[in-house]
PDB file of C-alpha atoms and ligand atoms in Angstrom:
ATOM      1  CA  MET A   1       9.644  16.685  15.758  1.00 87.00           C
ATOM      2  CA  HIS A   2      11.961  17.569  12.891  1.00 95.00           C
ATOM      3  CA  ILE A   3      10.028  18.537   9.771  1.00 97.00           C
ATOM      4  CA  PHE A   4      11.633  19.009   6.374  1.00 98.00           C
ATOM      5  CA  PHE A   5       9.732  20.375   3.407  1.00 97.00           C
ATOM      6  CA  GLY A   6      12.684  20.089   1.019  1.00 96.00           C
ATOM      7  CA  LYS A   7      15.147  17.305   0.206  1.00 97.00           C
ATOM      8  CA  ALA A   8      18.328  19.417   0.527  1.00 97.00           C
ATOM      9  CA  PRO A   9      17.935  20.189   4.277  1.00 97.00           C
ATOM     10  CA  LEU A  10      16.769  16.603   4.913  1.00 98.00           C
ATOM     11  CA  ILE A  11      19.856  15.160   3.223  1.00 97.00           C
ATOM     12  CA  ALA A  12      22.089  17.582   5.177  1.00 97.00           C
ATOM     13  CA  HIS A  13      20.409  16.522   8.439  1.00 97.00           C
ATOM     14  CA  LEU A  14      20.722  12.792   7.664  1.00 97.00           C
ATOM     15  CA  ARG A  15      24.311  12.845   6.385  1.00 96.00           C
ATOM     16  CA  PRO A  16      26.046  12.622   9.822  1.00 95.00           C
ATOM     17  CA  ILE A  17      23.494  10.028  10.970  1.00 93.00           C
ATOM     18  CA  ILE A  18      24.234   7.850   7.931  1.00 92.00           C
ATOM     19  CA  SER A  19      28.020   8.335   8.383  1.00 92.00           C
ATOM     20  CA  ALA A  20      27.737   7.228  12.017  1.00 94.00           C
ATOM     21  CA  ASN A  21      26.103   3.980  10.814  1.00 91.00           C
ATOM     22  CA  SER A  22      23.068   4.600  12.979  1.00 93.00           C
ATOM     23  CA  THR A  23      20.016   2.501  12.134  1.00 97.00           C
ATOM     24  CA  ILE A  24      17.392   4.409  10.154  1.00 98.00           C
ATOM     25  CA  GLY A  25      13.847   3.112   9.737  1.00 98.00           C
ATOM     26  CA  PHE A  26      11.761   4.621   6.949  1.00 98.00           C
ATOM     27  CA  VAL A  27       7.967   4.656   6.514  1.00 98.00           C
ATOM     28  CA  PRO A  28       6.756   6.152   3.216  1.00 98.00           C
ATOM     29  CA  THR A  29       3.127   7.324   3.221  1.00 98.00           C
ATOM     30  CA  MET A  30       0.741   9.581   1.363  1.00 98.00           C
ATOM     31  CA  GLY A  31      -0.590  11.038   4.620  1.00 97.00           C
ATOM     32  CA  ALA A  32      -4.121  11.172   6.055  1.00 96.00           C
ATOM     33  CA  LEU A  33      -2.572   8.925   8.666  1.00 98.00           C
ATOM     34  CA  HIS A  34      -4.605   6.211  10.377  1.00 97.00           C
ATOM     35  CA  ALA A  35      -3.803   3.429  12.855  1.00 97.00           C
ATOM     36  CA  GLY A  36      -2.369   1.244  10.036  1.00 98.00           C
ATOM     37  CA  HIS A  37       0.254   3.865   9.227  1.00 98.00           C
ATOM     38  CA  LEU A  38       0.936   4.451  12.928  1.00 98.00           C
ATOM     39  CA  ALA A  39       1.577   0.719  13.453  1.00 98.00           C
ATOM     40  CA  LEU A  40       4.226   0.813  10.713  1.00 98.00           C
ATOM     41  CA  ILE A  41       5.812   3.878  12.335  1.00 98.00           C
ATOM     42  CA  GLN A  42       5.737   2.218  15.771  1.00 98.00           C
ATOM     43  CA  ARG A  43       7.464  -0.867  14.372  1.00 98.00           C
ATOM     44  CA  SER A  44      10.163   1.361  12.901  1.00 98.00           C
ATOM     45  CA  LEU A  45      10.581   3.157  16.250  1.00 98.00           C
ATOM     46  CA  ASP A  46      10.949  -0.220  17.978  1.00 98.00           C
ATOM     47  CA  GLU A  47      13.574  -1.511  15.555  1.00 98.00           C
ATOM     48  CA  ASN A  48      15.714   1.551  14.712  1.00 98.00           C
ATOM     49  CA  LYS A  49      17.483   4.459  16.400  1.00 97.00           C
ATOM     50  CA  ILE A  50      16.077   7.007  13.934  1.00 97.00           C
ATOM     51  CA  THR A  51      12.692   6.956  12.189  1.00 98.00           C
ATOM     52  CA  VAL A  52      11.918   8.935   9.056  1.00 98.00           C
ATOM     53  CA  VAL A  53       8.308   9.229   7.850  1.00 98.00           C
ATOM     54  CA  SER A  54       7.476  10.731   4.479  1.00 98.00           C
ATOM     55  CA  ILE A  55       4.146  12.254   3.516  1.00 98.00           C
ATOM     56  CA  PHE A  56       3.890  12.796  -0.205  1.00 98.00           C
ATOM     57  CA  VAL A  57       0.846  12.335  -2.419  1.00 98.00           C
ATOM     58  CA  ASN A  58       2.786  11.077  -5.425  1.00 98.00           C
ATOM     59  CA  PRO A  59       1.051  12.296  -8.601  1.00 98.00           C
ATOM     60  CA  THR A  60       2.742   9.824 -10.957  1.00 98.00           C
ATOM     61  CA  GLN A  61       1.162   6.793  -9.290  1.00 97.00           C
ATOM     62  CA  PHE A  62      -2.392   8.074  -9.833  1.00 96.00           C
ATOM     63  CA  ASN A  63      -3.933   6.934 -13.104  1.00 92.00           C
ATOM     64  CA  ASN A  64      -7.195   8.715 -12.248  1.00 93.00           C
ATOM     65  CA  PRO A  65      -6.939  12.555 -11.958  1.00 95.00           C
ATOM     66  CA  ASP A  66     -10.155  12.729  -9.911  1.00 93.00           C
ATOM     67  CA  ASP A  67      -8.712  10.281  -7.347  1.00 93.00           C
ATOM     68  CA  LEU A  68      -5.567  12.441  -7.094  1.00 96.00           C
ATOM     69  CA  ALA A  69      -7.579  15.673  -6.710  1.00 96.00           C
ATOM     70  CA  LYS A  70      -9.815  14.160  -4.014  1.00 94.00           C
ATOM     71  CA  TYR A  71      -7.078  12.321  -2.103  1.00 95.00           C
ATOM     72  CA  PRO A  72      -7.336  13.535   1.532  1.00 95.00           C
ATOM     73  CA  ARG A  73      -4.586  15.934   2.614  1.00 96.00           C
ATOM     74  CA  THR A  74      -4.477  16.485   6.385  1.00 97.00           C
ATOM     75  CA  LEU A  75      -0.910  17.549   7.187  1.00 98.00           C
ATOM     76  CA  ASP A  76      -1.689  19.384  10.448  1.00 98.00           C
ATOM     77  CA  GLU A  77      -3.533  16.401  11.941  1.00 98.00           C
ATOM     78  CA  ASP A  78      -0.821  14.058  10.638  1.00 98.00           C
ATOM     79  CA  ILE A  79       1.881  16.113  12.361  1.00 98.00           C
ATOM     80  CA  GLN A  80      -0.083  15.949  15.608  1.00 98.00           C
ATOM     81  CA  LYS A  81      -0.481  12.148  15.382  1.00 98.00           C
ATOM     82  CA  ILE A  82       3.217  11.630  14.666  1.00 98.00           C
ATOM     83  CA  THR A  83       4.259  13.948  17.509  1.00 97.00           C
ATOM     84  CA  GLU A  84       1.985  12.077  19.942  1.00 97.00           C
ATOM     85  CA  LEU A  85       3.694   8.827  18.959  1.00 97.00           C
ATOM     86  CA  ASN A  86       7.235  10.145  19.355  1.00 97.00           C
ATOM     87  CA  SER A  87       8.622  13.670  19.265  1.00 94.00           C
ATOM     88  CA  GLU A  88      11.958  12.588  17.745  1.00 96.00           C
ATOM     89  CA  ILE A  89      10.535  11.347  14.435  1.00 98.00           C
ATOM     90  CA  ILE A  90      11.851  13.035  11.298  1.00 98.00           C
ATOM     91  CA  LEU A  91       9.044  14.003   8.908  1.00 98.00           C
ATOM     92  CA  PHE A  92       9.713  14.645   5.235  1.00 98.00           C
ATOM     93  CA  ALA A  93       6.796  16.392   3.522  1.00 98.00           C
ATOM     94  CA  PRO A  94       8.120  17.699   0.200  1.00 98.00           C
ATOM     95  CA  SER A  95       6.294  19.529  -2.580  1.00 97.00           C
ATOM     96  CA  VAL A  96       5.785  17.917  -5.990  1.00 98.00           C
ATOM     97  CA  GLU A  97       8.302  20.364  -7.449  1.00 97.00           C
ATOM     98  CA  ASP A  98      10.919  19.498  -4.846  1.00 97.00           C
ATOM     99  CA  ILE A  99      10.727  15.845  -5.907  1.00 98.00           C
ATOM    100  CA  TYR A 100      10.119  16.111  -9.655  1.00 98.00           C
ATOM    101  CA  GLY A 101      11.338  19.589 -10.655  1.00 96.00           C
ATOM    102  CA  GLN A 102       9.453  20.754 -13.752  1.00 95.00           C
ATOM    103  CA  ASN A 103       8.889  17.230 -15.153  1.00 95.00           C
ATOM    104  CA  THR A 104       6.359  15.227 -13.161  1.00 97.00           C
ATOM    105  CA  ILE A 105       6.953  11.955 -14.980  1.00 97.00           C
ATOM    106  CA  SER A 106       7.886   8.460 -13.888  1.00 98.00           C
ATOM    107  CA  GLN A 107      10.682   6.132 -14.923  1.00 97.00           C
ATOM    108  CA  THR A 108       9.775   2.854 -16.611  1.00 98.00           C
ATOM    109  CA  PHE A 109      10.522  -0.317 -14.653  1.00 98.00           C
ATOM    110  CA  ASP A 110      10.584  -4.013 -15.401  1.00 98.00           C
ATOM    111  CA  PHE A 111       9.399  -5.908 -12.321  1.00 98.00           C
ATOM    112  CA  ASP A 112       9.466  -9.292 -14.091  1.00 97.00           C
ATOM    113  CA  GLY A 113       5.721  -9.250 -14.733  1.00 96.00           C
ATOM    114  CA  LEU A 114       4.605  -8.421 -11.171  1.00 97.00           C
ATOM    115  CA  GLU A 115       3.494  -5.044 -12.540  1.00 97.00           C
ATOM    116  CA  ASN A 116       1.163  -6.399 -15.240  1.00 96.00           C
ATOM    117  CA  VAL A 117      -1.574  -8.019 -13.145  1.00 97.00           C
ATOM    118  CA  MET A 118      -4.306  -6.807 -10.768  1.00 97.00           C
ATOM    119  CA  GLU A 119      -3.417  -3.249  -9.617  1.00 97.00           C
ATOM    120  CA  GLY A 120      -0.995  -2.923 -12.540  1.00 97.00           C
ATOM    121  CA  LYS A 121      -3.574  -4.102 -15.059  1.00 96.00           C
ATOM    122  CA  PHE A 122      -6.369  -1.862 -13.791  1.00 97.00           C
ATOM    123  CA  ARG A 123      -4.207   1.156 -12.941  1.00 95.00           C
ATOM    124  CA  PRO A 124      -1.928   1.626 -15.975  1.00 95.00           C
ATOM    125  CA  GLY A 125       1.394   3.245 -15.037  1.00 96.00           C
ATOM    126  CA  HIS A 126       0.688   2.941 -11.302  1.00 97.00           C
ATOM    127  CA  PHE A 127       3.728   0.817 -10.462  1.00 98.00           C
ATOM    128  CA  ASN A 128       6.083   2.940 -12.561  1.00 98.00           C
ATOM    129  CA  GLY A 129       4.971   5.848 -10.351  1.00 98.00           C
ATOM    130  CA  VAL A 130       5.422   3.781  -7.185  1.00 98.00           C
ATOM    131  CA  GLY A 131       8.855   2.538  -8.352  1.00 98.00           C
ATOM    132  CA  THR A 132       9.979   6.071  -9.192  1.00 98.00           C
ATOM    133  CA  ILE A 133       9.079   7.597  -5.829  1.00 98.00           C
ATOM    134  CA  VAL A 134      10.181   4.657  -3.654  1.00 98.00           C
ATOM    135  CA  LYS A 135      13.572   4.374  -5.405  1.00 98.00           C
ATOM    136  CA  TYR A 136      14.120   8.122  -5.095  1.00 98.00           C
ATOM    137  CA  LEU A 137      13.199   8.212  -1.391  1.00 98.00           C
ATOM    138  CA  LEU A 138      15.342   5.154  -0.583  1.00 98.00           C
ATOM    139  CA  GLU A 139      18.296   6.791  -2.346  1.00 97.00           C
ATOM    140  CA  ILE A 140      18.089  10.062  -0.434  1.00 97.00           C
ATOM    141  CA  ILE A 141      17.150   8.651   2.987  1.00 98.00           C
ATOM    142  CA  GLN A 142      19.372   5.520   2.836  1.00 97.00           C
ATOM    143  CA  PRO A 143      17.399   3.637   5.511  1.00 98.00           C
ATOM    144  CA  THR A 144      18.468   0.380   7.125  1.00 98.00           C
ATOM    145  CA  LYS A 145      14.884  -0.907   7.016  1.00 98.00           C
ATOM    146  CA  ALA A 146      11.759   0.332   5.204  1.00 98.00           C
ATOM    147  CA  TYR A 147       8.224  -0.603   6.241  1.00 98.00           C
ATOM    148  CA  PHE A 148       5.307  -1.360   3.910  1.00 98.00           C
ATOM    149  CA  GLY A 149       1.796  -2.643   4.623  1.00 98.00           C
ATOM    150  CA  GLU A 150       0.502  -6.007   3.402  1.00 98.00           C
ATOM    151  CA  LYS A 151      -2.714  -4.203   2.480  1.00 98.00           C
ATOM    152  CA  ASP A 152      -0.853  -3.237  -0.701  1.00 98.00           C
ATOM    153  CA  PHE A 153       0.635  -6.717  -1.043  1.00 98.00           C
ATOM    154  CA  GLN A 154       1.433  -6.352  -4.740  1.00 98.00           C
ATOM    155  CA  GLN A 155       3.236  -3.087  -3.987  1.00 98.00           C
ATOM    156  CA  LEU A 156       5.199  -4.827  -1.212  1.00 98.00           C
ATOM    157  CA  GLN A 157       6.369  -7.563  -3.629  1.00 98.00           C
ATOM    158  CA  ILE A 158       7.226  -4.946  -6.250  1.00 98.00           C
ATOM    159  CA  VAL A 159       9.272  -2.899  -3.770  1.00 98.00           C
ATOM    160  CA  LYS A 160      11.197  -6.066  -2.816  1.00 98.00           C
ATOM    161  CA  LYS A 161      11.869  -6.654  -6.531  1.00 98.00           C
ATOM    162  CA  LEU A 162      12.903  -2.993  -7.032  1.00 98.00           C
ATOM    163  CA  VAL A 163      15.406  -3.230  -4.186  1.00 98.00           C
ATOM    164  CA  ALA A 164      16.825  -6.574  -5.371  1.00 98.00           C
ATOM    165  CA  LYS A 165      17.173  -5.528  -9.016  1.00 98.00           C
ATOM    166  CA  ASN A 166      18.791  -2.183  -8.178  1.00 98.00           C
ATOM    167  CA  HIS A 167      20.986  -3.567  -5.364  1.00 98.00           C
ATOM    168  CA  ILE A 168      19.632  -1.027  -2.874  1.00 98.00           C
ATOM    169  CA  PRO A 169      21.033  -1.923   0.582  1.00 97.00           C
ATOM    170  CA  VAL A 170      17.813  -1.885   2.640  1.00 98.00           C
ATOM    171  CA  THR A 171      15.651  -4.547   4.288  1.00 98.00           C
ATOM    172  CA  ILE A 172      11.993  -4.348   3.266  1.00 98.00           C
ATOM    173  CA  ILE A 173       9.604  -5.277   6.072  1.00 98.00           C
ATOM    174  CA  GLY A 174       5.974  -6.242   5.389  1.00 98.00           C
ATOM    175  CA  CYS A 175       3.470  -5.374   8.157  1.00 98.00           C
ATOM    176  CA  PRO A 176      -0.012  -6.822   8.830  1.00 98.00           C
ATOM    177  CA  ILE A 177      -3.218  -5.079   7.741  1.00 98.00           C
ATOM    178  CA  ALA A 178      -4.876  -2.833  10.347  1.00 98.00           C
ATOM    179  CA  ARG A 179      -8.683  -2.986  10.237  1.00 98.00           C
ATOM    180  CA  GLU A 180     -11.581  -0.834  11.424  1.00 98.00           C
ATOM    181  CA  HIS A 181     -14.036  -2.124  14.049  1.00 97.00           C
ATOM    182  CA  ASN A 182     -16.107  -3.785  11.267  1.00 97.00           C
ATOM    183  CA  GLN A 183     -12.975  -5.360   9.726  1.00 98.00           C
ATOM    184  CA  LEU A 184     -12.812  -2.982   6.761  1.00 98.00           C
ATOM    185  CA  ALA A 185      -9.118  -2.531   5.911  1.00 98.00           C
ATOM    186  CA  MET A 186      -8.021   0.911   7.076  1.00 98.00           C
ATOM    187  CA  SER A 187      -7.348   3.293   4.221  1.00 97.00           C
ATOM    188  CA  SER A 188      -7.018   7.049   3.809  1.00 93.00           C
ATOM    189  CA  ARG A 189      -9.735   6.722   1.134  1.00 93.00           C
ATOM    190  CA  ASN A 190     -12.211   5.444   3.774  1.00 96.00           C
ATOM    191  CA  GLU A 191     -12.514   9.084   4.878  1.00 91.00           C
ATOM    192  CA  ARG A 192     -14.378   9.759   1.642  1.00 92.00           C
ATOM    193  CA  LEU A 193     -17.089   7.138   2.331  1.00 96.00           C
ATOM    194  CA  SER A 194     -20.420   8.054   3.923  1.00 97.00           C
ATOM    195  CA  ALA A 195     -21.102   6.469   7.326  1.00 96.00           C
ATOM    196  CA  GLU A 196     -23.449   3.973   5.654  1.00 96.00           C
ATOM    197  CA  GLU A 197     -20.996   3.076   2.874  1.00 97.00           C
ATOM    198  CA  ARG A 198     -18.221   2.641   5.421  1.00 97.00           C
ATOM    199  CA  GLU A 199     -20.322   0.271   7.493  1.00 97.00           C
ATOM    200  CA  LYS A 200     -21.514  -1.722   4.459  1.00 97.00           C
ATOM    201  CA  ALA A 201     -17.970  -1.987   3.104  1.00 97.00           C
ATOM    202  CA  SER A 202     -17.357  -4.665   5.752  1.00 98.00           C
ATOM    203  CA  ILE A 203     -18.686  -7.031   3.064  1.00 97.00           C
ATOM    204  CA  ILE A 204     -15.282  -6.850   1.358  1.00 98.00           C
ATOM    205  CA  TYR A 205     -13.405  -8.574   4.154  1.00 98.00           C
ATOM    206  CA  GLN A 206     -16.357 -10.836   5.023  1.00 98.00           C
ATOM    207  CA  THR A 207     -16.226 -12.097   1.433  1.00 98.00           C
ATOM    208  CA  LEU A 208     -12.487 -12.687   1.693  1.00 98.00           C
ATOM    209  CA  LEU A 209     -13.024 -14.691   4.901  1.00 98.00           C
ATOM    210  CA  GLU A 210     -15.635 -16.799   3.084  1.00 98.00           C
ATOM    211  CA  VAL A 211     -13.162 -17.302   0.242  1.00 98.00           C
ATOM    212  CA  LYS A 212     -10.543 -18.512   2.709  1.00 98.00           C
ATOM    213  CA  GLU A 213     -12.965 -21.056   4.097  1.00 97.00           C
ATOM    214  CA  LYS A 214     -14.059 -22.219   0.641  1.00 97.00           C
ATOM    215  CA  PHE A 215     -10.439 -22.434  -0.570  1.00 97.00           C
ATOM    216  CA  GLU A 216      -9.953 -25.638   1.450  1.00 91.00           C
ATOM    217  CA  LYS A 217     -12.746 -27.578  -0.228  1.00 93.00           C
ATOM    218  CA  GLU A 218     -14.081 -25.925  -3.379  1.00 95.00           C
ATOM    219  CA  ASP A 219     -12.600 -25.465  -6.836  1.00 95.00           C
ATOM    220  CA  LEU A 220     -11.385 -21.983  -7.707  1.00 97.00           C
ATOM    221  CA  LYS A 221     -13.904 -21.423 -10.521  1.00 96.00           C
ATOM    222  CA  THR A 222     -16.775 -21.859  -8.048  1.00 97.00           C
ATOM    223  CA  ILE A 223     -15.101 -19.397  -5.676  1.00 98.00           C
ATOM    224  CA  TYR A 224     -14.700 -16.781  -8.435  1.00 98.00           C
ATOM    225  CA  GLN A 225     -18.422 -17.184  -9.264  1.00 97.00           C
ATOM    226  CA  TYR A 226     -19.368 -16.853  -5.596  1.00 98.00           C
ATOM    227  CA  VAL A 227     -17.505 -13.542  -5.276  1.00 98.00           C
ATOM    228  CA  GLN A 228     -18.952 -12.154  -8.509  1.00 97.00           C
ATOM    229  CA  LYS A 229     -22.466 -13.052  -7.390  1.00 97.00           C
ATOM    230  CA  THR A 230     -21.966 -11.531  -3.938  1.00 97.00           C
ATOM    231  CA  PHE A 231     -21.131  -8.158  -5.460  1.00 97.00           C
ATOM    232  CA  ASP A 232     -23.759  -8.422  -8.204  1.00 96.00           C
ATOM    233  CA  ASN A 233     -26.292  -8.703  -5.381  1.00 94.00           C
ATOM    234  CA  ASN A 234     -24.959  -5.590  -3.627  1.00 92.00           C
ATOM    235  CA  THR A 235     -25.592  -2.757  -6.015  1.00 91.00           C
ATOM    236  CA  ILE A 236     -23.719  -0.027  -4.129  1.00 95.00           C
ATOM    237  CA  PHE A 237     -20.536  -2.002  -4.892  1.00 96.00           C
ATOM    238  CA  ASP A 238     -18.859  -2.419  -8.231  1.00 97.00           C
ATOM    239  CA  LEU A 239     -16.349  -5.275  -8.288  1.00 98.00           C
ATOM    240  CA  GLU A 240     -13.310  -4.282 -10.367  1.00 97.00           C
ATOM    241  CA  TYR A 241     -11.407  -7.518  -9.930  1.00 98.00           C
ATOM    242  CA  PHE A 242     -11.153 -10.546  -7.700  1.00 98.00           C
ATOM    243  CA  ALA A 243      -8.199 -12.870  -8.085  1.00 98.00           C
ATOM    244  CA  ILE A 244      -6.592 -15.808  -6.367  1.00 98.00           C
ATOM    245  CA  ALA A 245      -2.887 -15.662  -7.068  1.00 97.00           C
ATOM    246  CA  ASP A 246       0.341 -17.347  -6.105  1.00 95.00           C
ATOM    247  CA  GLU A 247       2.148 -15.053  -3.616  1.00 95.00           C
ATOM    248  CA  GLU A 248       5.447 -15.179  -5.513  1.00 92.00           C
ATOM    249  CA  SER A 249       4.458 -14.582  -9.137  1.00 94.00           C
ATOM    250  CA  LEU A 250       1.140 -12.847  -8.316  1.00 97.00           C
ATOM    251  CA  LEU A 251      -0.282 -14.532 -11.398  1.00 95.00           C
ATOM    252  CA  PRO A 252      -4.036 -15.104 -10.986  1.00 94.00           C
ATOM    253  CA  CYS A 253      -4.875 -18.790 -11.360  1.00 92.00           C
ATOM    254  CA  LEU A 254      -7.786 -21.195 -11.799  1.00 90.00           C
ATOM    255  CA  GLU A 255      -6.042 -24.321 -10.459  1.00 92.00           C
ATOM    256  CA  LYS A 256      -4.265 -24.845  -7.151  1.00 91.00           C
ATOM    257  CA  GLU A 257      -0.795 -26.383  -7.176  1.00 90.00           C
ATOM    258  CA  LYS A 258       0.820 -28.186  -4.262  1.00 89.00           C
ATOM    259  CA  ASN A 259       3.486 -26.404  -2.189  1.00 90.00           C
ATOM    260  CA  LYS A 260       2.470 -22.931  -3.304  1.00 94.00           C
ATOM    261  CA  LYS A 261       1.274 -20.072  -1.106  1.00 95.00           C
ATOM    262  CA  TYR A 262      -1.901 -18.385  -2.304  1.00 97.00           C
ATOM    263  CA  ARG A 263      -3.650 -15.099  -1.591  1.00 98.00           C
ATOM    264  CA  ALA A 264      -6.961 -13.607  -2.610  1.00 98.00           C
ATOM    265  CA  PHE A 265      -6.965 -10.012  -3.877  1.00 98.00           C
ATOM    266  CA  ILE A 266      -9.935  -7.739  -4.408  1.00 98.00           C
ATOM    267  CA  ALA A 267     -10.660  -4.216  -5.680  1.00 98.00           C
ATOM    268  CA  VAL A 268     -14.128  -2.730  -5.296  1.00 98.00           C
ATOM    269  CA  PHE A 269     -15.638   0.647  -6.109  1.00 97.00           C
ATOM    270  CA  VAL A 270     -18.121   2.240  -3.736  1.00 96.00           C
ATOM    271  CA  ASN A 271     -19.496   5.500  -5.117  1.00 92.00           C
ATOM    272  CA  ASN A 272     -16.347   5.915  -7.288  1.00 92.00           C
ATOM    273  CA  ILE A 273     -14.075   5.381  -4.275  1.00 95.00           C
ATOM    274  CA  ARG A 274     -11.724   2.483  -4.854  1.00 96.00           C
ATOM    275  CA  LEU A 275     -11.029   0.057  -1.997  1.00 97.00           C
ATOM    276  CA  ILE A 276      -8.653  -2.908  -2.000  1.00 98.00           C
ATOM    277  CA  ASP A 277      -8.026  -5.793   0.370  1.00 98.00           C
ATOM    278  CA  THR A 278      -6.209  -9.124   0.474  1.00 98.00           C
ATOM    279  CA  ILE A 279      -6.012 -12.288   2.564  1.00 98.00           C
ATOM    280  CA  SER A 280      -3.602 -15.190   2.822  1.00 98.00           C
ATOM    281  CA  LEU A 281      -5.379 -18.445   1.905  1.00 97.00           C
ATOM    282  CA  ASN A 282      -3.022 -21.232   3.036  1.00 95.00           C
TER     283      ASN A 282
HETATM  284  P1  LIG B 301      -0.463   5.001   1.748  1.00 82.87           P
HETATM  285  O1  LIG B 301      -0.420   6.231   2.581  1.00 82.87           O
HETATM  286  O2  LIG B 301      -1.844   4.498   1.481  1.00 82.87           O
HETATM  287  O3  LIG B 301       0.404   5.081   0.521  1.00 82.87           O
HETATM  288  O4  LIG B 301       0.173   3.858   2.647  1.00 82.87           O
HETATM  289  C1  LIG B 301       1.482   4.003   3.179  1.00 82.87           C
HETATM  290  C2  LIG B 301       1.895   2.667   3.724  1.00 82.87           C
HETATM  291  O5  LIG B 301       0.985   2.253   4.738  1.00 82.87           O
HETATM  292  C3  LIG B 301       1.894   1.559   2.660  1.00 82.87           C
HETATM  293  O6  LIG B 301       3.006   0.717   2.871  1.00 82.87           O
HETATM  294  C4  LIG B 301       0.601   0.860   2.922  1.00 82.87           C
HETATM  295  O7  LIG B 301       0.598  -0.493   2.516  1.00 82.87           O
HETATM  296  C5  LIG B 301       0.498   0.979   4.430  1.00 82.87           C
HETATM  297  N1  LIG B 301      -0.882   0.835   4.844  1.00 82.87           N
HETATM  298  C6  LIG B 301      -1.968   1.517   4.387  1.00 82.87           C
HETATM  299  N2  LIG B 301      -3.099   1.075   4.958  1.00 82.87           N
HETATM  300  C7  LIG B 301      -2.724   0.073   5.808  1.00 82.87           C
HETATM  301  C8  LIG B 301      -3.427  -0.789   6.688  1.00 82.87           C
HETATM  302  N3  LIG B 301      -4.750  -0.758   6.805  1.00 82.87           N
HETATM  303  N4  LIG B 301      -2.721  -1.690   7.398  1.00 82.87           N
HETATM  304  C9  LIG B 301      -1.370  -1.763   7.270  1.00 82.87           C
HETATM  305  N5  LIG B 301      -0.650  -0.980   6.456  1.00 82.87           N
HETATM  306  C10 LIG B 301      -1.305  -0.068   5.730  1.00 82.87           C
END
């Protein structure tokens, strides 16, 4: 595997590959790799000649310093997992200074309102941090395709908007959510849960499945109440938000409209560890 800890040698390595018009697939991650990440990487391997994976815990997208400090960092294991998948993968694992220099601050973006709801509302500045790092990485790596998980569906829509508004020549590919044996969405943060919390957290996806079933026949207000009550009755969980939103605008709604695609979105705290999930409803 080719590992680069700085952008200058990475750019030098990629330059002839870009000039030769070879296809480059790019998978940005924050590491602590699990099967969800590996599925994205595999898809990139299948669809491109070259695959670049980045591992960078991006400080500017964390609104909570404790979450940033406790974010799992497992570079040695990550390198082993990537090598087992394919020894030709290019790994970019820069330092904060290499990316930001002395000023670890984000740019300000206008994502036409996609940034103001749900994750954006509850994590102020989060999507400016995401926009800053994704734009920067796309500019230096110049991939043909970049792969993002539907687990972070709002992020996926925002990255598509970022690319469209800045005319970045890359195709953004959304990939399905990988789940643990109990259907909990895989996440690097799951590592921080106790065995009991991890098992009980299956309630998040079970609730979303119930919501999907109810979506057919019940009004949305009743569904919102059902979700609130479910988490009120489970005291180890603290529901931050639940929303049913149109997939395009991501605006949470109380009434269904014909010919629109809807999704349910949820964020839950378990022992101060924040978990999110989403499901398509129609
Ligand atoms: P992260 O390391 O959490 O920033 O995630 C890196 C990429 O992997 C993002 O595009 C995520 O949406 C994606 N991802 C994370 N967890 C999953 C999962 N369970 N299934 C599919 N994709 C995921």
